[in-house]
């Protein structure tokens, strides 16, 4: 049986139970509390399930550094950040948090925080420097050392295969994601990683945020603010990139399962757009459901991933710009997942309206609260409604969901004493986490939470000017200092309660 046709029937039935013991503790539905006194108590005390995955998240290019060490070759982000005018202050990931050399200290910080799970990404050009072909053993060995250190501290590694650092060689060879050739190369890379790390890693994510690396990386008409920063002629070109990414995900899912020796969990981390009914009445909740399926780009990404079809309303809207789809593509895209990662930062309010689409989205007034980035409005309910719509709009009642990213940039540093007092982040995380807990109470299958990010790091086009960490990094000395939010999160993990 080749890997394209490798079916997952054997592994899947057992997977959820083996990998998520005790997590899916409740039946869905608001009546839970009435029928089960223990659930009522839990509801009253705002607790999370005992085996909830408390974690933290990072990504390779944002924190590793060691850009030219031990055989690593450039990624599109090395090229992009070294191009004048692309990143604030001309910052690059050459050194970043020097995590490549300081990973032991960083694992120590995780252990002290109390997390039992860690989401990181593998740098493709570190392990396969030319994108295809020879595996660089020294690169793989770094991730072995990292995983050994994690496991020695009782922390489960969750590896993402692609967090945007495409080998430059593949960009040069066939224009990266613009070519269908990438589908095979990505699956081969996945196979190589499971062969190299599968004895240490059982929890995999294929891609991080298809929307971002396609739409923010390749603009239509204008150059885009993320690598490779290209301008495409037509929207169709952009949608074709998304289609290639979906295929790469599907093929990699099969590759991971074919190469894995034992049970493993395969997921993807997606920033699908959550819509919040401004008033929680049936008509506005229905408007939120319609918005979820009908607005760019959920119908183009999360819908085909989970249902095997582009959303018909969305597809009709694209007309001649719709992507070219070959026979068998949709089946390949539609792999049964063991879990879904949800990257949630913000959302949009909607209400029912007499429009062709059946809803209208609401603008945010000038005084609407936002965090230290223009796009980061504070919409805590977005995390609850995002989780809920995976069931309500896409019918995935039993798909375990974990929050693979959630967080904000803080407004520090102001001074050396004030910079650690990130009360804005404490406020933000508390509001969002309470909404995650609400989803737990309502019986939705939420199994984990990975705040973005463990520590301050290279924030893409913003360089080092925006800080998302629970831990402060002084880039001149590489000194790490836990912020107030780290202490707050430590207490949440310890108590299993958010108030
Ligand atoms: C995540 O993306 C990433 O996965 C992570 O690597 C990153 O560090 C983190 O968020 C914080 O940003 O400049 O107006 O075009 C979040 C989704 C998509 C949000 C791109 C910002 C750019 C808006 N991001 N978007 S704009």
Coordinates of C-alpha atoms and ligand atoms in Angstrom, one line a residue:
X1 CA 0.0 0.0 0.0
X2 CA 1.5 3.3 -0.9
X3 CA 1.4 6.3 1.4
X4 CA -1.2 8.2 -0.7
X5 CA -3.6 5.3 -0.1
X6 CA -2.6 4.4 3.3
X7 CA -5.8 4.4 5.3
X8 CA -5.9 5.3 8.9
X9 CA -8.6 3.0 10.0
X10 CA -6.3 0.9 12.2
X11 CA -4.9 3.7 14.2
X12 CA -7.9 6.0 14.4
X13 CA -10.5 4.3 16.5
X14 CA -8.1 4.0 19.4
X15 CA -6.3 7.3 19.0
X16 CA -8.6 9.7 20.7
X17 CA -8.9 7.4 23.8
X18 CA -5.3 6.6 24.0
X19 CA -3.9 10.0 23.5
X20 CA -6.6 12.0 25.3
X21 CA -7.4 10.0 28.4
X22 CA -10.1 11.5 30.5
X23 CA -10.3 14.7 28.4
X24 CA -13.6 14.3 26.7
X25 CA -15.4 14.1 29.9
X26 CA -18.7 15.5 29.2
X27 CA -21.7 15.2 26.9
X28 CA -22.5 18.3 24.9
X29 CA -25.3 20.4 26.0
X30 CA -26.4 23.0 28.5
X31 CA -28.4 20.5 30.6
X32 CA -25.2 18.8 31.8
X33 CA -25.1 20.6 35.2
X34 CA -28.7 19.7 36.0
X35 CA -28.2 16.0 35.3
X36 CA -24.8 15.5 36.9
X37 CA -24.0 17.0 40.3
X38 CA -20.2 16.6 39.8
X39 CA -20.5 18.6 36.6
X40 CA -22.5 21.2 38.4
X41 CA -19.8 21.6 41.0
X42 CA -17.1 21.8 38.3
X43 CA -19.2 24.4 36.5
X44 CA -19.5 26.4 39.6
X45 CA -15.8 26.3 40.3
X46 CA -14.7 27.2 36.7
X47 CA -12.2 24.3 36.5
X48 CA -10.6 22.6 33.5
X49 CA -10.4 18.8 33.1
X50 CA -7.6 17.2 35.0
X51 CA -5.7 16.1 31.9
X52 CA -6.2 19.3 30.0
X53 CA -3.1 20.1 27.9
X54 CA -1.5 23.1 29.5
X55 CA 1.2 24.2 27.1
X56 CA 3.1 27.0 25.5
X57 CA 3.9 27.7 21.8
X58 CA 6.8 28.9 19.7
X59 CA 8.1 28.6 16.1
X60 CA 11.5 27.8 14.7
X61 CA 12.4 31.0 12.8
X62 CA 11.1 33.2 15.5
X63 CA 13.4 31.9 18.3
X64 CA 16.1 29.4 17.2
X65 CA 18.7 31.7 15.7
X66 CA 21.8 29.7 14.5
X67 CA 20.7 30.5 11.0
X68 CA 23.9 29.3 9.3
X69 CA 25.0 26.6 11.8
X70 CA 25.4 22.9 11.4
X71 CA 24.4 22.8 7.8
X72 CA 21.2 24.9 7.9
X73 CA 20.6 26.8 4.6
X74 CA 18.4 29.9 4.1
X75 CA 14.6 29.9 4.2
X76 CA 12.4 32.4 2.4
X77 CA 12.3 34.3 5.8
X78 CA 16.1 34.6 5.9
X79 CA 16.0 36.1 2.4
X80 CA 13.0 38.3 3.2
X81 CA 14.3 39.7 6.5
X82 CA 17.7 40.4 4.9
X83 CA 16.0 42.4 2.1
X84 CA 16.1 46.1 2.9
X85 CA 12.8 47.6 4.0
X86 CA 10.9 44.4 4.6
X87 CA 11.1 44.1 8.4
X88 CA 11.0 46.9 11.0
X89 CA 14.5 48.1 11.9
X90 CA 16.0 45.6 9.5
X91 CA 15.7 42.9 12.2
X92 CA 16.4 39.2 11.2
X93 CA 16.1 35.8 12.8
X94 CA 19.9 35.2 12.5
X95 CA 20.2 35.1 16.3
X96 CA 16.7 35.6 17.6
X97 CA 16.5 34.1 21.1
X98 CA 19.5 31.9 20.5
X99 CA 17.2 29.0 21.5
X100 CA 19.4 26.6 19.4
X101 CA 22.0 27.0 22.1
X102 CA 19.9 27.9 25.1
X103 CA 17.1 25.3 24.7
X104 CA 18.0 23.7 28.1
X105 CA 17.4 27.0 29.9
X106 CA 14.2 27.4 28.0
X107 CA 12.9 23.9 28.9
X108 CA 13.7 24.8 32.5
X109 CA 11.5 27.8 32.2
X110 CA 8.7 25.6 30.9
X111 CA 9.1 23.2 33.7
X112 CA 8.9 26.0 36.3
X113 CA 5.8 27.3 34.6
X114 CA 4.2 23.9 35.0
X115 CA 3.3 23.2 31.4
X116 CA 3.2 19.5 30.4
X117 CA 3.0 20.2 26.6
X118 CA 5.2 22.3 24.3
X119 CA 4.4 23.3 20.7
X120 CA 7.4 24.1 18.6
X121 CA 8.1 24.0 14.9
X122 CA 10.8 22.2 12.9
X123 CA 12.9 24.3 10.6
X124 CA 12.6 22.6 7.2
X125 CA 15.9 24.1 5.9
X126 CA 17.7 23.0 9.0
X127 CA 16.8 19.3 8.5
X128 CA 16.6 19.2 4.7
X129 CA 18.7 22.2 3.6
X130 CA 17.8 22.0 -0.1
X131 CA 14.1 21.3 0.6
X132 CA 14.3 17.9 -1.0
X133 CA 17.0 15.2 -1.0
X134 CA 19.6 14.8 1.7
X135 CA 18.6 14.9 5.3
X136 CA 21.0 16.9 7.5
X137 CA 21.6 14.7 10.5
X138 CA 23.0 17.5 12.6
X139 CA 19.8 19.4 12.1
X140 CA 17.7 16.4 13.2
X141 CA 19.9 15.9 16.2
X142 CA 19.0 19.3 17.5
X143 CA 15.4 18.3 17.7
X144 CA 16.3 15.0 19.3
X145 CA 18.2 16.9 22.0
X146 CA 15.3 19.2 22.5
X147 CA 12.8 16.4 22.7
X148 CA 15.0 14.5 25.1
X149 CA 15.2 17.5 27.4
X150 CA 11.5 18.0 27.2
X151 CA 10.7 14.4 28.0
X152 CA 13.2 14.5 30.9
X153 CA 11.0 17.2 32.4
X154 CA 7.8 15.4 31.7
X155 CA 6.8 17.7 28.8
X156 CA 5.2 16.2 25.7
X157 CA 6.5 17.6 22.4
X158 CA 4.0 18.8 19.8
X159 CA 5.9 19.4 16.5
X160 CA 4.6 21.6 13.7
X161 CA 6.2 20.8 10.3
X162 CA 5.7 24.1 8.6
X163 CA 5.6 27.5 10.4
X164 CA 6.5 29.5 7.3
X165 CA 10.3 29.0 6.8
X166 CA 10.2 27.4 3.4
X167 CA 13.7 26.3 2.1
X168 CA 14.8 29.1 -0.2
X169 CA 16.0 26.4 -2.6
X170 CA 12.3 25.4 -3.3
X171 CA 11.3 29.0 -3.8
X172 CA 14.1 29.3 -6.4
X173 CA 13.4 25.9 -8.0
X174 CA 9.7 26.1 -8.7
X175 CA 8.3 29.3 -6.9
X176 CA 7.5 27.4 -3.7
X177 CA 3.8 27.2 -2.9
X178 CA 2.9 28.4 -6.4
X179 CA 3.9 25.0 -7.7
X180 CA 2.1 21.7 -7.2
X181 CA 5.5 20.1 -6.9
X182 CA 5.6 21.2 -3.3
X183 CA 3.0 18.6 -2.3
X184 CA 5.4 15.7 -2.7
X185 CA 8.4 17.5 -1.2
X186 CA 6.4 18.4 1.9
X187 CA 5.2 14.8 2.3
X188 CA 8.8 13.5 1.9
X189 CA 9.9 16.0 4.5
X190 CA 7.1 14.7 6.8
X191 CA 8.2 11.1 6.3
X192 CA 11.9 12.0 7.0
X193 CA 10.8 13.7 10.3
X194 CA 8.7 10.8 11.5
X195 CA 11.6 8.5 10.6
X196 CA 14.1 10.7 12.5
X197 CA 12.0 11.8 15.5
X198 CA 9.0 9.4 15.6
X199 CA 10.5 7.7 18.6
X200 CA 10.3 11.0 20.5
X201 CA 7.4 12.8 18.9
X202 CA 3.9 11.4 18.7
X203 CA 1.9 14.7 18.3
X204 CA 2.3 16.3 14.9
X205 CA 0.9 19.4 13.2
X206 CA 1.3 19.7 9.5
X207 CA 1.0 23.4 8.7
X208 CA 0.6 26.6 10.6
X209 CA -2.1 29.1 9.3
X210 CA -2.5 28.4 5.6
X211 CA -4.3 31.8 5.3
X212 CA -1.3 33.7 6.6
X213 CA 1.5 32.2 4.6
X214 CA -0.5 32.3 1.4
X215 CA -2.5 35.5 1.6
X216 CA 0.0 37.6 3.7
X217 CA 2.9 36.1 1.9
X218 CA 1.6 36.5 -1.7
X219 CA -0.4 39.5 -2.4
X220 CA -2.7 40.1 -5.4
X221 CA -1.5 43.1 -7.3
X222 CA 0.7 44.4 -4.5
X223 CA 3.7 42.9 -2.8
X224 CA 2.8 41.2 0.5
X225 CA 4.2 42.0 4.0
X226 CA 5.4 38.4 4.7
X227 CA 7.9 36.2 2.8
X228 CA 8.3 35.6 0.0
X229 CA 6.6 39.0 -0.4
X230 CA 5.5 38.5 -4.0
X231 CA 2.7 40.1 -6.0
X232 CA 0.4 37.8 -7.9
X233 CA -1.5 38.7 -11.0
X234 CA -4.9 37.3 -10.0
X235 CA -6.8 36.1 -7.0
X236 CA -6.9 32.7 -8.7
X237 CA -3.1 32.5 -8.2
X238 CA -3.6 33.0 -4.5
X239 CA -6.4 30.5 -4.3
X240 CA -4.2 28.0 -6.2
X241 CA -1.5 28.4 -3.5
X242 CA -4.1 27.7 -0.8
X243 CA -5.2 24.6 -2.8
X244 CA -1.5 23.4 -2.9
X245 CA -1.2 23.9 0.8
X246 CA -4.4 21.9 1.5
X247 CA -3.0 19.1 -0.7
X248 CA 0.4 19.2 1.0
X249 CA -1.5 18.9 4.4
X250 CA -3.4 15.9 3.2
X251 CA -0.4 14.1 1.7
X252 CA 1.6 14.8 4.8
X253 CA -1.2 13.4 7.1
X254 CA -0.9 10.1 5.1
X255 CA 2.9 10.2 5.2
X256 CA 3.0 10.7 9.0
X257 CA 0.6 7.8 9.6
X258 CA 2.4 5.6 7.1
X259 CA 5.8 6.2 8.8
X260 CA 4.7 6.2 12.4
X261 CA 5.6 3.1 14.3
X262 CA 2.9 3.4 16.9
X263 CA -0.1 5.5 17.7
X264 CA 0.2 9.1 16.8
X265 CA -1.9 12.3 16.7
X266 CA -2.1 14.3 13.5
X267 CA -3.4 17.8 13.5
X268 CA -3.2 21.2 11.8
X269 CA -3.0 24.7 13.3
X270 CA -5.4 27.0 11.6
X271 CA -6.5 30.6 12.2
X272 CA -10.0 30.3 10.8
X273 CA -12.0 33.4 11.4
X274 CA -14.4 33.4 14.3
X275 CA -17.6 35.4 14.2
X276 CA -19.4 36.4 17.4
X277 CA -23.2 37.0 17.6
X278 CA -23.4 40.4 19.1
X279 CA -26.6 39.3 20.9
X280 CA -27.0 35.6 21.8
X281 CA -30.4 35.1 20.3
X282 CA -31.2 32.3 17.8
X283 CA -31.3 34.8 14.8
X284 CA -27.9 36.3 15.5
X285 CA -26.4 33.0 16.3
X286 CA -27.6 31.8 12.9
X287 CA -26.1 35.0 11.4
X288 CA -22.7 34.1 13.1
X289 CA -23.0 30.6 11.6
X290 CA -23.6 32.0 8.1
X291 CA -20.7 34.5 8.5
X292 CA -18.5 31.6 9.6
X293 CA -19.1 29.7 6.4
X294 CA -19.6 32.5 3.9
X295 CA -16.9 35.0 4.5
X296 CA -13.4 34.8 3.0
X297 CA -11.4 32.6 3.8
X298 CA -13.1 29.9 6.0
X299 CA -14.9 28.5 3.0
X300 CA -11.6 28.1 1.3
X301 CA -9.6 26.5 4.0
X302 CA -11.2 25.1 7.2
X303 CA -14.3 23.9 5.3
X304 CA -12.5 21.7 2.7
X305 CA -10.1 20.5 5.5
X306 CA -12.9 19.2 7.6
X307 CA -15.6 18.4 5.1
X308 CA -13.8 17.6 1.9
X309 CA -15.5 20.4 -0.1
X310 CA -15.0 24.0 -0.7
X311 CA -18.0 25.8 0.7
X312 CA -20.5 26.1 -2.2
X313 CA -21.5 29.7 -1.4
X314 CA -17.9 30.7 -1.2
X315 CA -17.0 28.9 -4.4
X316 CA -19.8 30.5 -6.3
X317 CA -18.5 33.9 -5.2
X318 CA -15.1 33.2 -6.7
X319 CA -16.4 32.6 -10.2
X320 CA -13.5 32.3 -12.7
X321 CA -11.0 32.9 -9.9
X322 CA -11.8 29.5 -8.3
X323 CA -8.7 27.2 -8.0
X324 CA -8.1 24.3 -10.5
X325 CA -9.0 21.1 -8.8
X326 CA -7.9 17.7 -10.2
X327 CA -9.7 14.4 -9.7
X328 CA -8.9 12.9 -6.2
X329 CA -7.8 16.3 -4.8
X330 CA -10.7 16.8 -2.4
X331 CA -10.3 13.2 -1.0
X332 CA -6.6 13.8 -0.4
X333 CA -7.3 17.1 1.4
X334 CA -10.0 15.6 3.6
X335 CA -8.0 13.5 6.0
X336 CA -9.6 12.4 9.3
X337 CA -7.8 14.4 11.9
X338 CA -7.0 13.3 15.5
X339 CA -7.3 16.9 16.7
X340 CA -7.6 20.5 15.4
X341 CA -5.4 23.3 16.5
X342 CA -7.1 26.7 16.7
X343 CA -4.9 29.8 16.6
X344 CA -7.1 32.6 18.1
X345 CA -6.3 36.2 18.5
X346 CA -9.3 38.3 17.6
X347 CA -12.7 38.0 15.9
X348 CA -15.6 39.9 14.4
X349 CA -19.0 40.7 15.7
X350 CA -22.0 40.0 13.5
X351 CA -25.8 40.3 13.5
X352 CA -28.6 39.1 11.4
X353 CA -29.5 41.4 8.5
X354 CA -31.5 41.5 5.4
X355 CA -28.5 41.2 3.0
X356 CA -27.9 38.6 0.3
X357 CA -25.5 36.8 2.6
X358 CA -28.0 36.9 5.5
X359 CA -25.8 38.8 8.0
X360 CA -23.7 41.9 8.5
X361 CA -20.4 42.3 10.3
X362 CA -20.0 45.2 12.7
X363 CA -17.3 47.8 12.6
X364 CA -15.3 48.6 15.7
X365 CA -15.6 52.1 17.0
X366 CA -12.5 54.2 17.6
X367 CA -12.6 53.6 21.3
X368 CA -12.9 49.8 21.0
X369 CA -10.2 48.1 23.1
X370 CA -7.2 46.7 21.3
X371 CA -3.8 45.4 22.3
X372 CA -0.5 46.8 21.1
X373 CA -1.0 46.0 17.4
X374 CA -3.6 47.6 15.1
X375 CA -5.2 44.3 14.1
X376 CA -5.4 42.9 17.7
X377 CA -8.9 44.0 19.0
X378 CA -10.0 42.4 22.2
X379 CA -12.8 39.9 21.4
X380 CA -12.6 37.2 24.1
X381 CA -15.9 35.5 22.9
X382 CA -14.2 34.8 19.6
X383 CA -12.4 31.8 21.1
X384 CA -15.7 30.3 22.4
X385 CA -17.6 30.9 19.1
X386 CA -14.6 29.6 17.1
X387 CA -14.6 26.3 19.0
X388 CA -18.4 26.1 18.9
X389 CA -18.7 26.7 15.1
X390 CA -16.4 23.8 14.3
X391 CA -19.3 21.7 15.7
X392 CA -22.3 23.9 14.8
X393 CA -21.3 25.1 11.3
X394 CA -19.1 22.2 10.2
X395 CA -20.6 19.3 12.1
X396 CA -17.4 18.1 13.8
X397 CA -19.0 17.0 17.0
X398 CA -16.3 14.7 18.2
X399 CA -13.1 16.4 16.9
X400 CA -10.9 17.3 19.8
X401 CA -9.9 21.0 19.5
X402 CA -6.9 22.6 21.3
X403 CA -6.0 26.2 21.3
X404 CA -2.7 26.1 19.4
X405 CA -2.1 29.9 19.9
X406 CA -3.6 32.7 21.8
X407 CA -1.9 35.8 23.1
X408 CA -1.1 39.5 22.6
X409 CA 1.7 41.9 22.2
X410 CA 2.3 43.9 25.4
X411 CA 2.9 47.6 25.5
X412 CA 6.3 47.3 27.3
X413 CA 9.1 47.9 27.8
X414 CA 8.6 51.2 29.4
X415 CA 11.4 50.9 32.0
X416 CA 13.4 48.0 33.4
X417 CA 11.1 47.6 36.3
X418 CA 7.8 48.2 34.6
X419 CA 8.5 46.1 31.5
X420 CA 7.8 42.8 33.4
X421 CA 4.4 44.1 34.6
X422 CA 2.3 43.0 31.7
X423 CA -1.1 43.5 33.2
X424 CA -2.5 44.0 29.7
X425 CA -1.5 40.4 28.9
X426 CA -2.9 39.1 32.2
X427 CA -6.2 40.8 31.4
X428 CA -6.2 39.5 27.8
X429 CA -5.4 35.9 28.6
X430 CA -7.9 35.8 31.5
X431 CA -10.7 36.9 29.4
X432 CA -10.0 34.5 26.6
X433 CA -9.3 31.6 28.9
X434 CA -12.6 32.1 30.7
X435 CA -14.3 31.7 27.3
X436 CA -12.4 28.5 26.7
X437 CA -13.6 27.3 30.0
X438 CA -17.2 28.2 29.0
X439 CA -16.7 25.9 26.0
X440 CA -15.5 23.1 28.3
X441 CA -18.6 23.6 30.5
X442 CA -20.9 23.5 27.4
X443 CA -19.4 20.1 26.6
X444 CA -17.4 21.0 23.5
X445 CA -14.4 18.8 23.1
X446 CA -11.7 21.4 24.0
X447 CA -8.6 19.5 25.2
X448 CA -5.8 22.1 25.5
X449 CA -4.4 25.6 25.5
X450 CA -1.0 26.8 24.3
X451 CA -0.5 30.5 24.8
X452 CA 1.6 32.4 22.2
X453 CA 4.3 32.7 23.2
X454 CA 6.6 31.1 25.8
X455 CA 9.0 34.1 25.3
X456 CA 9.4 37.3 23.3
X457 CA 10.7 36.5 19.8
X458 CA 11.0 37.6 16.2
X459 CA 7.5 38.9 15.4
X460 CA 7.8 38.6 11.6
X461 CA 7.5 41.9 9.8
X462 CA 7.4 43.7 13.2
X463 CA 10.9 42.3 14.0
X464 CA 11.7 42.5 17.7
X465 CA 9.5 45.5 18.3
X466 CA 6.4 43.5 19.4
X467 CA 6.7 41.2 22.4
X468 CA 4.2 38.3 22.7
X469 CA 6.1 36.4 25.5
X470 CA 5.2 35.2 29.0
X471 CA 8.9 35.5 29.5
X472 CA 10.8 38.7 28.6
X473 CA 13.9 38.4 26.5
X474 CA 16.7 41.1 26.6
X475 CA 18.1 40.6 23.1
X476 CA 21.4 42.3 24.0
X477 CA 22.2 39.8 26.7
X478 CA 19.7 37.0 26.0
X479 CA 18.6 37.2 29.6
X480 CA 15.2 35.7 30.2
X481 CA 12.9 37.2 32.8
X482 CA 9.4 35.8 33.6
X483 CA 6.7 38.5 33.3
X484 CA 3.7 38.9 35.6
X485 CA 1.6 36.9 33.1
X486 CA 4.0 33.9 33.5
X487 CA 3.2 34.0 37.3
X488 CA -0.5 34.3 36.6
X489 CA -0.5 31.4 34.1
X490 CA 1.6 29.3 36.5
X491 CA -1.2 29.7 39.1
X492 CA -4.0 28.8 36.6
X493 CA -2.1 25.6 35.7
X494 CA -1.5 24.7 39.3
X495 CA -5.1 25.2 40.3
X496 CA -6.8 24.2 37.1
X497 CA -9.1 27.1 37.6
X498 CA -9.6 30.4 35.8
X499 CA -11.5 33.2 37.5
Ligands
LIG1 C1 0.3 34.1 14.5 O1 -0.4 34.6 13.4 C2 1.5 33.3 14.1 O2 1.2 31.9 14.0 C3 2.7 33.5 15.0 O3 3.8 33.1 14.4 C4 2.8 35.0 15.3 O4 3.9 35.3 16.0 C5 1.6 35.4 16.1 O5 0.4 35.1 15.4 C6 1.4 36.8 16.5 O6 1.3 37.6 15.4 O7 -0.1 43.3 9.2 O8 -2.3 44.0 9.1 O9 -1.5 42.5 7.4 C7 -1.5 35.4 13.7 C8 -2.3 35.8 12.5 C9 -1.9 37.0 10.5 C10 -2.2 38.2 12.5 C11 -1.3 38.2 9.8 C12 -1.5 39.4 11.8 C13 -1.1 40.5 9.8 C14 -2.0 41.7 9.8 N1 -1.7 37.0 11.9 N2 -1.8 39.4 10.4 S1 -1.4 43.0 8.8

